[in-house]
């Protein structure tokens, strides 16, 4: 059965479930900042994406000539992690490969998700160790939903650098090669529900590695810093009172993907016993 682990400091209180190592609450100065996970809208709150981010063409991939079926975003988000270490301001969650995971994903690994409070920020570290006798291919991504009780059209997304906001068009769970432009030479994107009528906005060429969500009335912000993640997405459900700020290492398959996981853009290749470390921080 899943367990809730709590960490806190003088400014922030955080709750994390052992199911998926998923954030369940982030209270900052007494105010909840994480989406509550209303199942009538979207049951998720902050799912961890591993060993892929987004959808695969026909929900499958090929490795060493063998075909495997793998659901959108992978399976870590529904897996039970071990709470390996729990301290007042830090918690470490561990997921290991097993007989069931190898049916979908034929690699042996240890995945650790490390949550650490640092003042008014929450640091999230992902450490993946390859225990396979050979190379391992994986990706990882974050999907935190931030509470927008007034609706997202009262918020603006602010980019660290001036951007050409070219977003690849989604076709179901897959990406087209063509794009639409949401803004030229701008640091700001005022949010509109219309942007999410077809699902997410997928940015494959952002220069920014820090993106903030600003309340237009109060100027209250939450920022996500994501050095080491090459891709960034925005997503909500139509009329949802939240917005997800999502740094990913890979992205959805293109509609014409050749299924080969070793050629999928953004996949991380690890040699035996090598460790990959990725970090993003949530700053209030």
CSV table of C-alpha atoms in Angstrom, one decimal:
chain,number,residue,atom,x,y,z
A,1,UNK,CA,0.0,0.0,0.0
A,2,UNK,CA,1.2,3.5,-0.8
A,3,UNK,CA,2.6,5.8,1.9
A,4,UNK,CA,2.8,9.5,2.1
A,5,UNK,CA,6.1,11.0,3.0
A,6,UNK,CA,6.3,14.6,4.3
A,7,UNK,CA,9.3,17.0,4.3
A,8,UNK,CA,9.3,20.6,5.4
A,9,UNK,CA,11.2,23.7,6.4
A,10,UNK,CA,10.2,27.1,7.7
A,11,UNK,CA,8.6,28.1,4.3
A,12,UNK,CA,7.5,25.0,2.5
A,13,UNK,CA,5.7,21.7,3.4
A,14,UNK,CA,5.8,19.0,0.8
A,15,UNK,CA,4.0,15.6,0.6
A,16,UNK,CA,5.1,12.8,-1.7
A,17,UNK,CA,3.4,9.5,-2.4
A,18,UNK,CA,5.5,6.3,-2.7
A,19,UNK,CA,3.2,5.5,-5.7
A,20,UNK,CA,5.1,7.0,-8.5
A,21,UNK,CA,7.2,9.1,-6.2
A,22,UNK,CA,4.6,11.7,-7.0
A,23,UNK,CA,4.2,15.1,-5.4
A,24,UNK,CA,0.8,15.4,-3.7
A,25,UNK,CA,1.1,18.8,-2.0
A,26,UNK,CA,3.4,21.8,-2.0
A,27,UNK,CA,2.3,24.4,0.7
A,28,UNK,CA,4.3,27.6,0.6
A,29,UNK,CA,3.7,30.1,3.4
A,30,UNK,CA,0.4,28.4,4.2
A,31,UNK,CA,-0.9,28.3,0.6
A,32,UNK,CA,-1.3,25.2,-1.6
A,33,UNK,CA,0.5,25.7,-4.9
A,34,UNK,CA,0.1,22.2,-6.4
A,35,UNK,CA,-3.0,21.2,-8.4
A,36,UNK,CA,-5.2,19.1,-6.2
A,37,UNK,CA,-5.8,16.2,-8.6
A,38,UNK,CA,-9.6,16.4,-9.0
A,39,UNK,CA,-10.4,13.1,-10.8
A,40,UNK,CA,-13.4,14.7,-12.6
A,41,UNK,CA,-10.9,16.9,-14.5
A,42,UNK,CA,-7.4,15.2,-14.2
A,43,UNK,CA,-6.5,12.7,-11.6
A,44,UNK,CA,-2.8,13.4,-11.8
A,45,UNK,CA,-0.8,16.0,-10.0
A,46,UNK,CA,2.9,15.6,-10.8
A,47,UNK,CA,3.5,12.2,-12.5
A,48,UNK,CA,7.1,11.1,-13.2
A,49,UNK,CA,7.7,10.2,-16.8
A,50,UNK,CA,10.1,7.2,-17.2
A,51,UNK,CA,11.4,5.4,-19.3
A,52,UNK,CA,9.9,7.6,-22.0
A,53,UNK,CA,8.1,10.9,-22.1
A,54,UNK,CA,4.9,11.2,-24.2
A,55,UNK,CA,3.4,8.7,-26.6
A,56,UNK,CA,5.1,6.1,-28.8
A,57,UNK,CA,3.9,5.4,-32.3
A,58,UNK,CA,1.3,2.6,-32.0
A,59,UNK,CA,2.4,2.4,-28.3
A,60,UNK,CA,5.4,0.3,-29.2
A,61,UNK,CA,9.2,0.4,-29.9
A,62,UNK,CA,11.8,-2.0,-31.2
A,63,UNK,CA,15.1,-2.9,-29.5
A,64,UNK,CA,17.6,-5.5,-30.8
A,65,UNK,CA,15.0,-6.6,-33.3
A,66,UNK,CA,12.3,-7.3,-30.7
A,67,UNK,CA,9.1,-5.4,-30.4
A,68,UNK,CA,7.9,-4.1,-27.0
A,69,UNK,CA,4.6,-2.4,-25.9
A,70,UNK,CA,4.9,0.6,-23.6
A,71,UNK,CA,2.2,3.0,-22.5
A,72,UNK,CA,2.3,6.7,-22.9
A,73,UNK,CA,4.8,8.3,-20.4
A,74,UNK,CA,6.0,4.9,-19.3
A,75,UNK,CA,5.2,3.0,-16.1
A,76,UNK,CA,7.1,4.7,-13.3
A,77,UNK,CA,4.1,7.0,-12.5
A,78,UNK,CA,2.0,3.9,-11.5
A,79,UNK,CA,4.8,2.0,-9.8
A,80,UNK,CA,5.4,1.6,-6.1
A,81,UNK,CA,8.7,3.2,-5.0
A,82,UNK,CA,10.6,2.4,-1.8
A,83,UNK,CA,11.1,5.3,0.5
A,84,UNK,CA,14.8,4.7,0.8
A,85,UNK,CA,15.7,7.8,2.9
A,86,UNK,CA,13.5,10.2,4.8
A,87,UNK,CA,14.8,13.3,6.6
A,88,UNK,CA,13.2,16.5,7.7
A,89,UNK,CA,14.1,18.4,4.5
A,90,UNK,CA,14.9,15.5,2.1
A,91,UNK,CA,13.4,12.2,0.9
A,92,UNK,CA,14.8,9.6,-1.5
A,93,UNK,CA,12.6,7.2,-3.5
A,94,UNK,CA,13.9,4.1,-5.2
A,95,UNK,CA,12.5,2.1,-8.1
A,96,UNK,CA,14.3,-1.0,-9.3
A,97,UNK,CA,13.7,-3.1,-12.4
A,98,UNK,CA,11.8,-6.4,-11.9
A,99,UNK,CA,10.4,-9.3,-13.8
A,100,UNK,CA,7.2,-7.3,-14.7
A,101,UNK,CA,9.1,-4.2,-15.9
A,102,UNK,CA,11.4,-6.3,-18.1
A,103,UNK,CA,8.4,-7.4,-20.1
A,104,UNK,CA,7.9,-3.8,-21.3
A,105,UNK,CA,11.4,-2.5,-20.9
A,106,UNK,CA,14.3,-5.0,-21.1
A,107,UNK,CA,16.8,-3.2,-19.0
A,108,UNK,CA,18.0,-3.5,-15.4
A,109,UNK,CA,18.3,-0.3,-13.5
A,110,UNK,CA,18.0,1.7,-10.2
A,111,UNK,CA,16.0,4.9,-10.5
A,112,UNK,CA,16.2,7.3,-7.6
A,113,UNK,CA,14.1,10.4,-7.2
A,114,UNK,CA,15.5,12.8,-4.6
A,115,UNK,CA,13.4,15.7,-3.2
A,116,UNK,CA,15.3,18.4,-1.2
A,117,UNK,CA,14.1,21.6,0.2
A,118,UNK,CA,16.4,24.6,-0.1
A,119,UNK,CA,14.8,27.8,1.3
A,120,UNK,CA,11.8,28.6,-0.9
A,121,UNK,CA,12.7,26.0,-3.5
A,122,UNK,CA,12.2,22.3,-4.0
A,123,UNK,CA,15.0,20.6,-5.8
A,124,UNK,CA,14.2,17.3,-7.7
A,125,UNK,CA,17.1,15.1,-8.7
A,126,UNK,CA,16.8,12.0,-10.9
A,127,UNK,CA,19.5,9.4,-10.7
A,128,UNK,CA,19.4,6.4,-13.0
A,129,UNK,CA,22.0,3.6,-12.8
A,130,UNK,CA,22.3,1.1,-15.6
A,131,UNK,CA,22.7,-2.5,-14.1
A,132,UNK,CA,22.2,-4.1,-17.6
A,133,UNK,CA,25.0,-6.1,-19.1
A,134,UNK,CA,25.2,-3.7,-22.0
A,135,UNK,CA,23.8,-0.3,-22.9
A,136,UNK,CA,20.5,1.1,-21.7
A,137,UNK,CA,18.3,3.7,-23.4
A,138,UNK,CA,15.9,5.8,-21.4
A,139,UNK,CA,14.4,9.2,-20.9
A,140,UNK,CA,12.9,11.1,-18.0
A,141,UNK,CA,10.6,14.1,-17.5
A,142,UNK,CA,8.5,16.1,-15.1
A,143,UNK,CA,4.8,16.8,-15.3
A,144,UNK,CA,3.9,19.0,-12.3
A,145,UNK,CA,0.6,20.7,-12.3
A,146,UNK,CA,0.4,24.1,-10.6
A,147,UNK,CA,-2.8,25.4,-9.1
A,148,UNK,CA,-4.6,28.2,-11.0
A,149,UNK,CA,-7.8,28.6,-9.0
A,150,UNK,CA,-8.9,31.6,-11.0
A,151,UNK,CA,-8.4,29.8,-14.3
A,152,UNK,CA,-5.3,29.8,-16.5
A,153,UNK,CA,-6.3,33.0,-18.4
A,154,UNK,CA,-5.4,35.0,-15.3
A,155,UNK,CA,-1.8,33.8,-15.7
A,156,UNK,CA,1.2,34.5,-18.0
A,157,UNK,CA,4.1,32.2,-18.7
A,158,UNK,CA,7.4,34.1,-18.6
A,159,UNK,CA,10.5,32.8,-20.3
A,160,UNK,CA,14.0,33.5,-19.2
A,161,UNK,CA,15.2,34.5,-22.7
A,162,UNK,CA,13.5,36.0,-25.7
A,163,UNK,CA,11.9,33.2,-27.7
A,164,UNK,CA,10.4,32.3,-31.0
A,165,UNK,CA,7.5,30.2,-29.6
A,166,UNK,CA,7.3,27.5,-32.2
A,167,UNK,CA,5.1,24.6,-31.0
A,168,UNK,CA,5.0,21.3,-32.9
A,169,UNK,CA,1.4,20.3,-33.7
A,170,UNK,CA,0.1,17.2,-32.0
A,171,UNK,CA,-1.7,14.5,-33.9
A,172,UNK,CA,-3.2,12.3,-31.2
A,173,UNK,CA,-0.3,11.3,-29.0
A,174,UNK,CA,2.2,11.9,-31.8
A,175,UNK,CA,4.0,15.0,-33.2
A,176,UNK,CA,3.7,16.4,-36.7
A,177,UNK,CA,6.9,18.0,-38.1
A,178,UNK,CA,5.0,21.3,-38.8
A,179,UNK,CA,4.7,23.9,-36.1
A,180,UNK,CA,2.5,26.9,-35.1
A,181,UNK,CA,3.9,30.1,-33.7
A,182,UNK,CA,2.5,31.4,-30.4
A,183,UNK,CA,4.7,34.5,-30.2
A,184,UNK,CA,7.7,36.1,-31.9
A,185,UNK,CA,10.7,37.6,-30.1
A,186,UNK,CA,8.9,37.6,-26.8
A,187,UNK,CA,9.5,36.5,-23.2
A,188,UNK,CA,5.8,36.3,-22.3
A,189,UNK,CA,2.9,34.0,-23.3
A,190,UNK,CA,-0.4,35.1,-21.8
A,191,UNK,CA,-2.3,31.8,-21.3
A,192,UNK,CA,-5.5,31.0,-23.2
A,193,UNK,CA,-7.6,27.8,-23.0
A,194,UNK,CA,-7.8,27.8,-26.8
A,195,UNK,CA,-4.1,26.8,-26.8
A,196,UNK,CA,-5.0,23.4,-25.2
A,197,UNK,CA,-8.0,22.4,-27.3
A,198,UNK,CA,-5.9,19.8,-29.0
A,199,UNK,CA,-3.8,18.9,-25.9
A,200,UNK,CA,-0.3,20.3,-25.2
A,201,UNK,CA,2.0,22.9,-26.5
A,202,UNK,CA,5.4,21.3,-27.3
A,203,UNK,CA,8.5,23.4,-27.6
A,204,UNK,CA,11.5,21.6,-29.0
A,205,UNK,CA,13.8,24.6,-29.5
A,206,UNK,CA,13.5,26.8,-26.4
A,207,UNK,CA,16.6,28.8,-25.5
A,208,UNK,CA,15.3,29.3,-21.9
A,209,UNK,CA,16.1,26.9,-19.1
A,210,UNK,CA,13.9,28.8,-16.6
A,211,UNK,CA,10.2,29.3,-17.1
A,212,UNK,CA,7.9,31.1,-14.7
A,213,UNK,CA,4.2,31.1,-14.1
A,214,UNK,CA,3.0,34.6,-13.0
A,215,UNK,CA,-0.4,35.5,-11.5
A,216,UNK,CA,-1.5,38.6,-13.5
A,217,UNK,CA,-3.3,40.1,-10.5
A,218,UNK,CA,-0.9,39.4,-7.6
A,219,UNK,CA,2.4,39.0,-9.5
A,220,UNK,CA,2.9,35.8,-7.5
A,221,UNK,CA,5.2,33.4,-9.3
A,222,UNK,CA,6.5,29.9,-9.4
A,223,UNK,CA,9.5,29.2,-11.5
A,224,UNK,CA,10.9,25.9,-12.9
A,225,UNK,CA,14.6,25.7,-13.6
A,226,UNK,CA,15.7,22.8,-15.8
A,227,UNK,CA,19.3,22.8,-17.0
A,228,UNK,CA,19.9,19.4,-18.7
A,229,UNK,CA,16.4,19.1,-20.1
A,230,UNK,CA,16.2,20.0,-23.8
A,231,UNK,CA,12.4,20.1,-24.3
A,232,UNK,CA,9.6,21.9,-22.6
A,233,UNK,CA,5.8,21.5,-22.7
A,234,UNK,CA,2.7,23.3,-21.4
A,235,UNK,CA,-0.5,21.4,-20.8
A,236,UNK,CA,-3.9,21.6,-19.2
A,237,UNK,CA,-7.4,20.2,-19.8
A,238,UNK,CA,-9.9,22.6,-21.3
A,239,UNK,CA,-11.2,24.7,-18.4
A,240,UNK,CA,-8.8,23.0,-16.0
A,241,UNK,CA,-7.7,25.2,-13.1
A,242,UNK,CA,-4.1,24.2,-13.4
A,243,UNK,CA,-1.2,24.4,-15.8
A,244,UNK,CA,1.6,21.9,-16.1
A,245,UNK,CA,5.1,23.2,-16.7
A,246,UNK,CA,7.0,20.2,-18.1
A,247,UNK,CA,10.7,19.8,-18.7
A,248,UNK,CA,11.4,16.6,-20.7
A,249,UNK,CA,14.6,14.9,-21.9
A,250,UNK,CA,12.8,13.4,-24.9
A,251,UNK,CA,9.4,14.0,-26.5
A,252,UNK,CA,6.5,12.2,-28.3
A,253,UNK,CA,7.3,10.1,-31.3
A,254,UNK,CA,6.9,11.8,-34.6
A,255,UNK,CA,4.1,10.5,-36.7
A,256,UNK,CA,6.6,8.8,-39.0
A,257,UNK,CA,8.8,7.3,-36.3
A,258,UNK,CA,10.7,4.1,-37.3
A,259,UNK,CA,10.1,2.6,-33.8
A,260,UNK,CA,13.8,2.1,-33.1
A,261,UNK,CA,14.3,3.2,-29.4
A,262,UNK,CA,18.1,3.7,-30.0
A,263,UNK,CA,17.3,6.4,-32.7
A,264,UNK,CA,14.5,8.2,-30.8
A,265,UNK,CA,15.5,11.9,-30.3
A,266,UNK,CA,16.4,12.7,-26.7
A,267,UNK,CA,16.9,9.2,-25.4
A,268,UNK,CA,19.8,8.9,-23.0
A,269,UNK,CA,22.3,6.1,-23.6
A,270,UNK,CA,24.0,4.7,-20.5
A,271,UNK,CA,26.8,2.1,-20.4
A,272,UNK,CA,26.9,-0.6,-17.8
A,273,UNK,CA,27.1,0.7,-14.3
A,274,UNK,CA,27.0,4.3,-15.5
A,275,UNK,CA,24.8,6.8,-13.7
A,276,UNK,CA,22.8,9.6,-15.3
A,277,UNK,CA,21.9,12.6,-13.1
A,278,UNK,CA,19.3,15.2,-14.1
A,279,UNK,CA,17.9,18.0,-11.9
A,280,UNK,CA,15.1,20.5,-12.0
A,281,UNK,CA,14.1,23.0,-9.3
A,282,UNK,CA,10.8,24.5,-8.4
A,283,UNK,CA,11.3,28.0,-7.0
A,284,UNK,CA,8.6,30.1,-5.2
